[in-house]
Amino acid sequence: MTGPDILSAQYAADPYPYYQEMLSSFPLYLHPATGFYLVSRHAEVTRVLQEPPFTNEVYAWQLEPVAGGRTIVQMDGPEHAHYRRLMGAPLRGANFREWIVPEIERMSAGIIEEFRERGWADLRADYADVMPCDVVSALLGLPAEDRPTFRRWFVSINAFMSNFENDPAVTAAGLAARAEMTEYLRPLIADRRARPRDDLLSAFCNAEIDGVLLHEGQIQAHCSTLIAANGDGTSATIAYTMKELLLRPEHLQDALRDRSLIDRVHLEAARLNPPVHMLLRFAAKDVDLPSGHVPAGSTVACMVGAAHRDPERFGQPDVFSPHRAEIDPARDFTPGGSILHFGRGRHFCLGAHIARITVHTAVNQLLDALPGLCVAEGASLIEKGTFTRNLTHLPITFTPAPRGAIATAP
Ligand code: HEM
């Protein structure tokens, strides 16, 4: 007896029945084709994500080639602590919300303007994919007119990250995007070294580790990390949050009346449909987990999608229930919550608050700006992805509205 084949077409189409099989019968098994040990129960996934001897060395092959250098996600110990402070300060600093919230609101309103008069849109392509690229580009302080180019690199670099099928075209496109981005960033880095501004690129350009400025390759790698770390995550979260709301009128009405519920809907949508289904770790030593033995040198795949439906952790795990007690917005955007798609422990996502603000803004503005918003009649909603997962399209219709009246912060 072997556990489910995570590379089969049936698994890619609908992994959820296989997650039940993993949780009940194969909580830890070796998947022969990938050579990964798959772990699925919530308690064990949580442990593997954050405790030694499991490390993040896997990102050396998963991310480093396309980032062009070592990145924060693959570091450990004091090196990781240095870089976490360096990136964390501008991403979570005291005055951070003051500028990022209005900026995200403005960008969101601008994207909605593009399709508002039409009466229909593909919420995935026209909105959810565009927002996260623009947010990263704004955080870095890249010129607004370069955003379309940046969006193209964003897509290619993320596809490279999830390219388990080793499609040579995807690899080539990812590496080409990195090469183009390297050339593009070179003069901007020189500029920010000479004339620092209030953006993340300037923070990288003028940061010192042990008294030495980061060299250009390190800065380039940090910029790529922001793309890869944000990945398709925010796009999928926006798409799934909107899908769950639009297909469930009772929850939509609740959220329209009380916007403070949006965080709960976001978290429950991401529990049931996590944007990240699998996170990898390297076992630096032999380990005995409750479900079995993991030999030193193995790659362990933490099955986040399965852990989010573990009945030992979540009552009625297949039911969409934003009010469930196991979810708590005060904890689930921090490393202490029960939701695992932002990771866990010392590598917990540094952008979880940005994702929270982005999804909150998206839901608020889409509901306000598009009267009669609903999923297009007859639309079939298809999902794709094994490592990360998203709807391929989310066709919507609404009453066309004239441009120019989307509420943003004063
Ligand atoms: C819903 C959206 C997002 C998801 C699902 C997500 C997911 C994750 C996950 C799972 C990790 C940990 C990886 C691991 O431990 O192997 C991570 C780390 C990270 N994320 Fe996010 N992320 C999101 C948005 C963002 C955004 C918007 C940013 C910044 C603009 C960001 C920046 C980072 C950084 C810098 C790290 C590395 C932290 C470290 O290694 O210490 N993320 N993210």
Short mmCIF file of C-alpha atoms and ligand atoms in Angstrom, two decimals:
data_model
loop_
_atom_site.label_atom_id
_atom_site.label_comp_id
_atom_site.label_asym_id
_atom_site.label_seq_id
_atom_site.Cartn_x
_atom_site.Cartn_y
_atom_site.Cartn_z
CA MET A 1 0.00 0.00 0.00
CA THR A 2 1.35 3.42 -0.91
CA GLY A 3 -0.03 6.85 -0.16
CA PRO A 4 -1.66 9.15 -2.74
CA ASP A 5 0.36 10.20 -5.78
CA ILE A 6 0.65 13.97 -5.52
CA LEU A 7 1.74 14.19 -9.17
CA SER A 8 -1.36 12.47 -10.60
CA ALA A 9 -3.88 14.40 -12.70
CA GLN A 10 -6.72 13.40 -10.33
CA TYR A 11 -4.82 14.79 -7.37
CA ALA A 12 -4.13 18.07 -9.19
CA ALA A 13 -7.83 18.39 -10.10
CA ASP A 14 -9.07 17.80 -6.54
CA PRO A 15 -6.58 17.05 -3.75
CA TYR A 16 -9.14 17.13 -0.93
CA PRO A 17 -10.28 13.47 -0.98
CA TYR A 18 -6.59 12.51 -0.99
CA TYR A 19 -5.96 14.70 2.04
CA GLN A 20 -8.57 12.67 3.93
CA GLU A 21 -6.79 9.49 2.91
CA MET A 22 -3.44 10.91 4.06
CA LEU A 23 -4.84 12.04 7.41
CA SER A 24 -6.58 8.74 8.16
CA SER A 25 -4.23 6.16 6.62
CA PHE A 26 -0.92 7.72 5.50
CA PRO A 27 -0.01 10.51 7.95
CA LEU A 28 3.66 10.11 6.95
CA TYR A 29 4.87 8.35 3.80
CA LEU A 30 7.59 8.43 1.19
CA HIS A 31 6.33 9.62 -2.19
CA PRO A 32 8.54 7.71 -4.62
CA ALA A 33 8.41 10.03 -7.65
CA THR A 34 9.53 13.17 -5.77
CA GLY A 35 11.48 11.43 -3.01
CA PHE A 36 9.64 13.63 -0.46
CA TYR A 37 8.36 12.39 2.92
CA LEU A 38 4.80 13.73 3.13
CA VAL A 39 3.49 14.73 6.55
CA SER A 40 -0.15 15.81 6.89
CA ARG A 41 -1.45 15.97 10.47
CA HIS A 42 -1.73 19.50 11.90
CA ALA A 43 0.37 18.83 15.00
CA GLU A 44 3.19 17.23 13.01
CA VAL A 45 3.14 19.81 10.21
CA THR A 46 3.40 22.52 12.86
CA ARG A 47 6.36 20.75 14.45
CA VAL A 48 8.23 20.12 11.19
CA LEU A 49 7.76 23.73 10.06
CA GLN A 50 9.38 25.23 13.13
CA GLU A 51 11.51 22.79 15.10
CA PRO A 52 15.07 21.53 14.63
CA PRO A 53 16.45 19.39 13.09
CA PHE A 54 14.25 20.59 10.21
CA THR A 55 15.80 23.45 8.24
CA ASN A 56 14.94 25.62 5.23
CA GLU A 57 17.91 24.49 3.14
CA VAL A 58 15.48 23.29 0.44
CA TYR A 59 15.14 26.89 -0.74
CA ALA A 60 18.71 26.65 -2.02
CA TRP A 61 17.30 24.74 -5.03
CA GLN A 62 13.72 25.99 -4.88
CA LEU A 63 14.41 29.74 -4.86
CA GLU A 64 18.12 30.64 -5.03
CA PRO A 65 18.56 30.03 -8.81
CA VAL A 66 15.80 32.44 -9.70
CA ALA A 67 16.54 34.91 -6.89
CA GLY A 68 20.18 35.08 -7.96
CA GLY A 69 21.58 34.67 -4.46
CA ARG A 70 20.95 33.46 -0.91
CA THR A 71 17.63 34.65 0.46
CA ILE A 72 16.19 35.13 3.93
CA VAL A 73 13.90 32.08 3.69
CA GLN A 74 16.85 29.67 3.41
CA MET A 75 18.93 31.20 6.21
CA ASP A 76 19.19 30.06 9.80
CA GLY A 77 20.65 31.24 13.11
CA PRO A 78 22.25 34.70 13.49
CA GLU A 79 22.37 35.28 9.70
CA HIS A 80 18.60 34.82 9.50
CA ALA A 81 18.04 37.04 12.57
CA HIS A 82 20.06 39.86 10.93
CA TYR A 83 18.08 39.72 7.70
CA ARG A 84 14.76 39.36 9.51
CA ARG A 85 15.46 42.63 11.34
CA LEU A 86 16.58 44.26 8.12
CA MET A 87 13.46 43.32 6.14
CA GLY A 88 11.08 43.39 9.09
CA ALA A 89 11.78 47.03 10.00
CA PRO A 90 10.40 48.56 6.79
CA LEU A 91 7.68 45.89 6.43
CA ARG A 92 6.31 46.24 9.94
CA GLY A 93 7.77 49.50 11.32
CA ALA A 94 5.81 51.96 13.45
CA ASN A 95 4.79 54.35 10.64
CA PHE A 96 4.34 51.59 8.11
CA ARG A 97 0.51 51.49 8.17
CA GLU A 98 0.33 55.28 7.75
CA TRP A 99 1.62 55.17 4.20
CA ILE A 100 0.86 51.63 3.04
CA VAL A 101 -2.90 51.62 3.79
CA PRO A 102 -3.74 54.69 1.66
CA GLU A 103 -1.32 53.49 -1.03
CA ILE A 104 -3.01 50.06 -1.23
CA GLU A 105 -6.45 51.72 -1.28
CA ARG A 106 -5.41 54.01 -4.15
CA MET A 107 -3.92 51.14 -6.16
CA SER A 108 -6.99 48.96 -5.64
CA ALA A 109 -9.35 51.78 -6.70
CA GLY A 110 -7.24 52.37 -9.82
CA ILE A 111 -7.40 48.69 -10.83
CA ILE A 112 -11.19 48.52 -10.33
CA GLU A 113 -11.58 51.68 -12.45
CA GLU A 114 -10.14 49.74 -15.41
CA PHE A 115 -13.16 47.41 -15.62
CA ARG A 116 -15.89 49.17 -13.68
CA GLU A 117 -17.74 50.55 -16.67
CA ARG A 118 -17.80 47.15 -18.39
CA GLY A 119 -20.22 45.25 -16.16
CA TRP A 120 -18.09 42.09 -16.20
CA ALA A 121 -14.53 41.04 -15.35
CA ASP A 122 -12.35 38.07 -14.56
CA LEU A 123 -11.66 38.83 -10.92
CA ARG A 124 -8.54 36.63 -10.99
CA ALA A 125 -6.81 38.15 -14.05
CA ASP A 126 -8.21 41.69 -13.89
CA TYR A 127 -7.82 42.26 -10.16
CA ALA A 128 -6.40 39.49 -7.93
CA ASP A 129 -3.24 38.95 -10.01
CA VAL A 130 -2.56 42.65 -10.44
CA MET A 131 -2.87 43.83 -6.82
CA PRO A 132 0.02 41.83 -5.23
CA CYS A 133 2.50 42.78 -7.98
CA ASP A 134 1.59 46.42 -7.65
CA VAL A 135 1.86 46.26 -3.86
CA VAL A 136 5.40 44.79 -4.01
CA SER A 137 6.35 47.28 -6.69
CA ALA A 138 5.07 50.16 -4.51
CA LEU A 139 6.87 48.80 -1.44
CA LEU A 140 10.13 48.74 -3.40
CA GLY A 141 9.43 52.24 -4.71
CA LEU A 142 9.59 51.28 -8.41
CA PRO A 143 8.24 53.86 -10.89
CA ALA A 144 4.48 53.38 -11.49
CA GLU A 145 4.94 53.32 -15.28
CA ASP A 146 7.09 50.17 -14.97
CA ARG A 147 4.36 48.14 -13.27
CA PRO A 148 3.21 46.25 -16.39
CA THR A 149 6.79 44.97 -16.93
CA PHE A 150 7.14 44.12 -13.27
CA ARG A 151 3.88 42.13 -13.46
CA ARG A 152 5.35 40.00 -16.27
CA TRP A 153 8.47 39.17 -14.22
CA PHE A 154 6.30 38.48 -11.19
CA VAL A 155 4.32 35.80 -13.08
CA SER A 156 7.45 34.12 -14.53
CA ILE A 157 9.37 34.03 -11.24
CA ASN A 158 6.42 32.53 -9.40
CA ALA A 159 5.86 29.89 -12.08
CA PHE A 160 9.54 28.91 -11.71
CA MET A 161 9.04 28.40 -7.97
CA SER A 162 6.21 25.88 -8.47
CA ASN A 163 7.70 24.11 -11.48
CA PHE A 164 7.80 20.57 -10.04
CA GLU A 165 7.05 19.14 -13.48
CA ASN A 166 10.40 20.66 -14.60
CA ASP A 167 8.87 22.26 -17.67
CA PRO A 168 11.92 23.68 -19.52
CA ALA A 169 9.90 26.61 -20.91
CA VAL A 170 8.90 27.66 -17.38
CA THR A 171 12.51 27.37 -16.17
CA ALA A 172 13.77 29.42 -19.10
CA ALA A 173 11.11 32.11 -18.63
CA GLY A 174 11.89 32.36 -14.90
CA LEU A 175 15.63 32.74 -15.48
CA ALA A 176 15.05 35.23 -18.31
CA ALA A 177 12.80 37.31 -16.05
CA ARG A 178 15.50 37.36 -13.39
CA ALA A 179 18.14 38.44 -15.91
CA GLU A 180 15.92 41.27 -17.18
CA MET A 181 15.08 42.36 -13.65
CA THR A 182 18.77 42.39 -12.69
CA GLU A 183 19.55 44.81 -15.52
CA TYR A 184 16.49 46.90 -14.69
CA LEU A 185 17.33 47.21 -10.99
CA ARG A 186 21.03 48.06 -11.46
CA PRO A 187 20.60 51.83 -12.12
CA LEU A 188 17.82 52.08 -9.53
CA ILE A 189 20.13 50.59 -6.90
CA ALA A 190 22.86 53.10 -7.81
CA ASP A 191 20.29 55.88 -7.55
CA ARG A 192 18.98 54.79 -4.14
CA ARG A 193 22.51 54.44 -2.79
CA ALA A 194 23.16 58.07 -3.77
CA ARG A 195 19.70 59.47 -2.96
CA PRO A 196 17.84 57.27 -0.46
CA ARG A 197 14.07 57.60 -0.36
CA ASP A 198 11.39 56.28 1.93
CA ASP A 199 11.06 52.88 0.24
CA LEU A 200 12.19 49.31 0.72
CA LEU A 201 14.78 49.42 -2.06
CA SER A 202 16.50 52.34 -0.31
CA ALA A 203 16.37 50.40 2.96
CA PHE A 204 18.15 47.43 1.30
CA CYS A 205 20.67 49.71 -0.46
CA ASN A 206 21.74 51.41 2.73
CA ALA A 207 21.53 48.50 5.16
CA GLU A 208 24.68 47.15 6.74
CA ILE A 209 25.38 43.67 8.05
CA ASP A 210 28.37 43.64 10.41
CA GLY A 211 29.28 47.16 9.24
CA VAL A 212 29.33 46.26 5.55
CA LEU A 213 26.77 47.49 3.00
CA LEU A 214 24.84 44.76 1.18
CA HIS A 215 26.33 44.15 -2.25
CA GLU A 216 24.23 44.46 -5.38
CA GLY A 217 23.64 40.70 -5.72
CA GLN A 218 22.23 40.55 -2.18
CA ILE A 219 19.89 43.48 -2.87
CA GLN A 220 18.72 41.84 -6.08
CA ALA A 221 18.05 38.59 -4.21
CA HIS A 222 15.97 40.43 -1.58
CA CYS A 223 13.82 42.01 -4.30
CA SER A 224 13.22 38.58 -5.85
CA THR A 225 12.40 37.19 -2.40
CA LEU A 226 9.61 39.70 -2.02
CA ILE A 227 8.13 38.51 -5.29
CA ALA A 228 8.51 34.83 -4.43
CA ALA A 229 7.44 35.18 -0.79
CA ASN A 230 4.28 37.04 -1.73
CA GLY A 231 3.94 34.73 -4.73
CA ASP A 232 0.50 33.81 -5.86
CA GLY A 233 -0.53 33.88 -2.20
CA THR A 234 -2.33 37.19 -2.11
CA SER A 235 -3.91 36.60 -5.52
CA ALA A 236 -5.33 33.22 -4.46
CA THR A 237 -6.51 34.61 -1.12
CA ILE A 238 -8.40 37.43 -2.80
CA ALA A 239 -9.92 35.03 -5.36
CA TYR A 240 -11.02 32.42 -2.80
CA THR A 241 -12.30 34.98 -0.28
CA MET A 242 -14.44 36.61 -2.95
CA LYS A 243 -15.63 33.24 -4.30
CA GLU A 244 -16.71 32.05 -0.84
CA LEU A 245 -18.55 35.33 -0.21
CA LEU A 246 -20.27 35.50 -3.58
CA LEU A 247 -21.45 31.89 -3.43
CA ARG A 248 -22.77 32.19 0.12
CA PRO A 249 -25.38 34.96 0.31
CA GLU A 250 -25.83 34.68 4.09
CA HIS A 251 -22.13 35.36 4.71
CA LEU A 252 -22.10 38.08 2.04
CA GLN A 253 -24.96 39.91 3.79
CA ASP A 254 -23.18 39.58 7.15
CA ALA A 255 -19.94 40.97 5.70
CA LEU A 256 -21.75 43.83 3.97
CA ARG A 257 -23.32 44.82 7.28
CA ASP A 258 -20.23 44.31 9.42
CA ARG A 259 -16.90 44.81 7.62
CA SER A 260 -14.97 43.64 10.67
CA LEU A 261 -16.00 40.09 9.61
CA ILE A 262 -13.82 40.30 6.49
CA ASP A 263 -10.73 39.06 8.36
CA ARG A 264 -12.64 35.98 9.55
CA VAL A 265 -13.96 35.26 6.06
CA HIS A 266 -10.41 35.71 4.69
CA LEU A 267 -8.94 33.26 7.23
CA GLU A 268 -11.68 30.66 6.81
CA ALA A 269 -11.43 30.89 3.00
CA ALA A 270 -7.66 30.38 3.31
CA ARG A 271 -8.12 27.48 5.73
CA LEU A 272 -10.40 25.64 3.30
CA ASN A 273 -8.51 26.75 0.16
CA PRO A 274 -4.96 27.57 1.23
CA PRO A 275 -2.94 29.47 -1.39
CA VAL A 276 0.09 27.43 -0.28
CA HIS A 277 -0.64 23.68 -0.09
CA MET A 278 2.87 22.42 0.53
CA LEU A 279 5.93 23.79 2.33
CA LEU A 280 9.23 21.93 2.20
CA ARG A 281 11.81 21.30 4.89
CA PHE A 282 15.16 19.45 5.03
CA ALA A 283 15.78 16.91 7.82
CA ALA A 284 19.32 17.63 9.03
CA LYS A 285 19.25 14.52 11.30
CA ASP A 286 17.20 11.34 11.78
CA VAL A 287 13.86 12.16 13.43
CA ASP A 288 11.10 10.04 14.92
CA LEU A 289 7.74 11.73 14.55
CA PRO A 290 4.58 10.21 16.10
CA SER A 291 3.63 9.00 12.60
CA GLY A 292 6.98 7.44 11.77
CA HIS A 293 10.68 7.80 11.03
CA VAL A 294 12.26 10.47 8.80
CA PRO A 295 15.87 9.70 7.81
CA ALA A 296 18.55 12.41 7.90
CA GLY A 297 18.96 14.11 4.52
CA SER A 298 15.28 13.76 3.52
CA THR A 299 13.08 16.46 2.09
CA VAL A 300 9.83 16.65 4.03
CA ALA A 301 6.70 18.10 2.40
CA CYS A 302 4.42 19.71 4.98
CA MET A 303 0.92 19.23 3.55
CA VAL A 304 -0.67 22.49 4.71
CA GLY A 305 -3.86 21.80 2.70
CA ALA A 306 -4.36 18.54 4.59
CA ALA A 307 -3.42 20.00 7.99
CA HIS A 308 -6.08 22.70 7.52
CA ARG A 309 -8.69 19.92 7.31
CA ASP A 310 -7.40 17.77 10.15
CA PRO A 311 -10.46 16.83 12.28
CA GLU A 312 -8.18 16.64 15.33
CA ARG A 313 -7.62 20.42 14.97
CA PHE A 314 -10.78 21.77 13.28
CA GLY A 315 -14.35 20.61 14.05
CA GLN A 316 -16.32 19.78 10.88
CA PRO A 317 -13.22 20.60 8.85
CA ASP A 318 -14.90 20.60 5.41
CA VAL A 319 -17.56 23.15 6.41
CA PHE A 320 -17.06 26.87 5.63
CA SER A 321 -17.65 28.54 8.98
CA PRO A 322 -16.03 31.97 9.47
CA HIS A 323 -17.29 32.17 13.06
CA ARG A 324 -15.57 28.93 14.11
CA ALA A 325 -13.77 29.09 17.44
CA GLU A 326 -10.49 27.72 16.07
CA ILE A 327 -10.03 30.88 13.99
CA ASP A 328 -8.91 34.08 15.64
CA PRO A 329 -7.81 37.13 13.60
CA ALA A 330 -5.86 38.40 16.62
CA ARG A 331 -3.60 35.31 16.45
CA ASP A 332 -3.81 33.97 12.89
CA PHE A 333 -1.77 36.81 11.36
CA THR A 334 0.99 35.98 13.87
CA PRO A 335 3.08 32.80 14.32
CA GLY A 336 0.80 31.71 17.19
CA GLY A 337 -2.39 30.90 15.28
CA SER A 338 -3.90 27.66 14.02
CA ILE A 339 -3.74 28.54 10.31
CA LEU A 340 -0.48 27.47 8.67
CA HIS A 341 -0.39 28.98 5.18
CA PHE A 342 1.79 31.89 6.38
CA GLY A 343 4.25 29.31 7.72
CA ARG A 344 5.24 28.95 11.34
CA GLY A 345 8.10 29.74 13.72
CA ARG A 346 11.12 31.87 12.86
CA HIS A 347 10.32 32.07 9.12
CA PHE A 348 6.70 33.13 9.67
CA CYS A 349 5.62 35.39 6.82
CA LEU A 350 6.89 38.96 7.23
CA GLY A 351 4.13 40.17 4.92
CA ALA A 352 1.13 38.63 6.70
CA HIS A 353 -0.08 42.09 7.76
CA ILE A 354 0.30 43.41 4.23
CA ALA A 355 -1.69 40.44 2.93
CA ARG A 356 -4.35 41.15 5.56
CA ILE A 357 -4.60 44.84 4.58
CA THR A 358 -4.63 43.99 0.86
CA VAL A 359 -7.42 41.40 1.15
CA HIS A 360 -9.44 43.65 3.46
CA THR A 361 -9.15 46.55 1.02
CA ALA A 362 -9.97 44.30 -1.94
CA VAL A 363 -13.17 42.91 -0.42
CA ASN A 364 -14.30 46.31 0.87
CA GLN A 365 -13.79 48.14 -2.40
CA LEU A 366 -15.10 45.38 -4.68
CA LEU A 367 -18.32 45.13 -2.64
CA ASP A 368 -18.77 48.92 -2.57
CA ALA A 369 -17.78 49.73 -6.14
CA LEU A 370 -19.56 46.97 -8.05
CA PRO A 371 -23.32 46.93 -7.34
CA GLY A 372 -25.06 43.60 -7.92
CA LEU A 373 -21.71 41.80 -7.91
CA CYS A 374 -22.08 38.04 -8.49
CA VAL A 375 -20.29 35.09 -10.08
CA ALA A 376 -21.14 35.08 -13.81
CA GLU A 377 -24.04 32.77 -14.67
CA GLY A 378 -22.90 29.35 -15.89
CA ALA A 379 -19.25 30.00 -14.97
CA SER A 380 -17.35 26.82 -14.10
CA LEU A 381 -14.79 27.52 -11.41
CA ILE A 382 -11.67 25.46 -11.96
CA GLU A 383 -8.67 25.29 -9.61
CA LYS A 384 -5.11 24.36 -10.46
CA GLY A 385 -1.89 23.70 -8.62
CA THR A 386 -0.20 21.16 -6.37
CA PHE A 387 2.34 23.27 -4.52
CA THR A 388 0.34 26.49 -4.62
CA ARG A 389 -3.28 26.57 -5.76
CA ASN A 390 -5.61 29.17 -7.26
CA LEU A 391 -8.78 29.49 -9.34
CA THR A 392 -7.87 29.70 -13.02
CA HIS A 393 -10.61 32.33 -13.53
CA LEU A 394 -13.28 33.99 -11.46
CA PRO A 395 -15.77 35.50 -13.93
CA ILE A 396 -18.03 38.11 -12.33
CA THR A 397 -20.84 40.39 -13.47
CA PHE A 398 -22.20 43.58 -11.90
CA THR A 399 -24.12 46.71 -12.78
CA PRO A 400 -21.78 48.93 -14.81
CA ALA A 401 -20.85 52.03 -12.86
CA PRO A 402 -19.29 55.29 -14.01
CA ARG A 403 -15.65 55.90 -13.16
CA GLY A 404 -14.53 58.01 -10.30
CA ALA A 405 -16.33 57.45 -7.00
CA ILE A 406 -14.53 54.64 -5.16
CA ALA A 407 -14.05 55.55 -1.52
CA THR A 408 -10.44 55.65 -0.32
CA ALA A 409 -8.95 57.01 2.87
CA PRO A 410 -8.77 60.83 2.88
C1 HEM B 1 -1.49 35.62 1.32
C2 HEM B 1 -0.28 36.04 0.98
C3 HEM B 1 0.99 35.39 1.47
C4 HEM B 1 1.22 34.09 1.80
C5 HEM B 1 0.26 32.91 1.73
C6 HEM B 1 2.60 34.01 2.26
C7 HEM B 1 3.21 32.87 2.70
C8 HEM B 1 4.47 32.82 3.26
C9 HEM B 1 5.05 31.63 3.83
C10 HEM B 1 4.40 30.26 3.89
C11 HEM B 1 6.28 31.95 4.29
C12 HEM B 1 7.26 31.04 5.05
C13 HEM B 1 7.98 30.11 4.12
C14 HEM B 1 8.62 28.97 4.89
O1 HEM B 1 8.67 28.99 6.12
O2 HEM B 1 9.06 28.03 4.22
C15 HEM B 1 6.50 33.35 3.99
C16 HEM B 1 7.65 34.04 4.30
C17 HEM B 1 7.87 35.33 3.91
N1 HEM B 1 6.94 36.20 3.37
FE1 HEM B 1 5.03 35.75 2.85
N2 HEM B 1 3.17 35.25 2.18
C18 HEM B 1 2.22 36.13 1.72
C19 HEM B 1 2.39 37.49 1.51
C20 HEM B 1 3.57 38.16 1.67
C21 HEM B 1 3.77 39.56 1.37
C22 HEM B 1 2.67 40.50 0.88
C23 HEM B 1 5.08 39.84 1.63
C24 HEM B 1 5.83 41.15 1.52
C25 HEM B 1 5.50 42.10 0.71
C26 HEM B 1 5.69 38.62 2.13
C27 HEM B 1 7.01 38.53 2.56
C28 HEM B 1 7.58 37.41 3.14
C29 HEM B 1 8.97 37.32 3.56
C30 HEM B 1 10.00 38.43 3.47
C31 HEM B 1 9.16 36.02 4.06
C32 HEM B 1 10.45 35.42 4.61
C33 HEM B 1 10.44 35.41 6.12
C34 HEM B 1 11.61 34.63 6.70
O3 HEM B 1 12.17 33.75 6.06
O4 HEM B 1 11.97 34.94 7.86
N3 HEM B 1 4.75 37.63 2.14
N4 HEM B 1 5.37 33.86 3.37
#
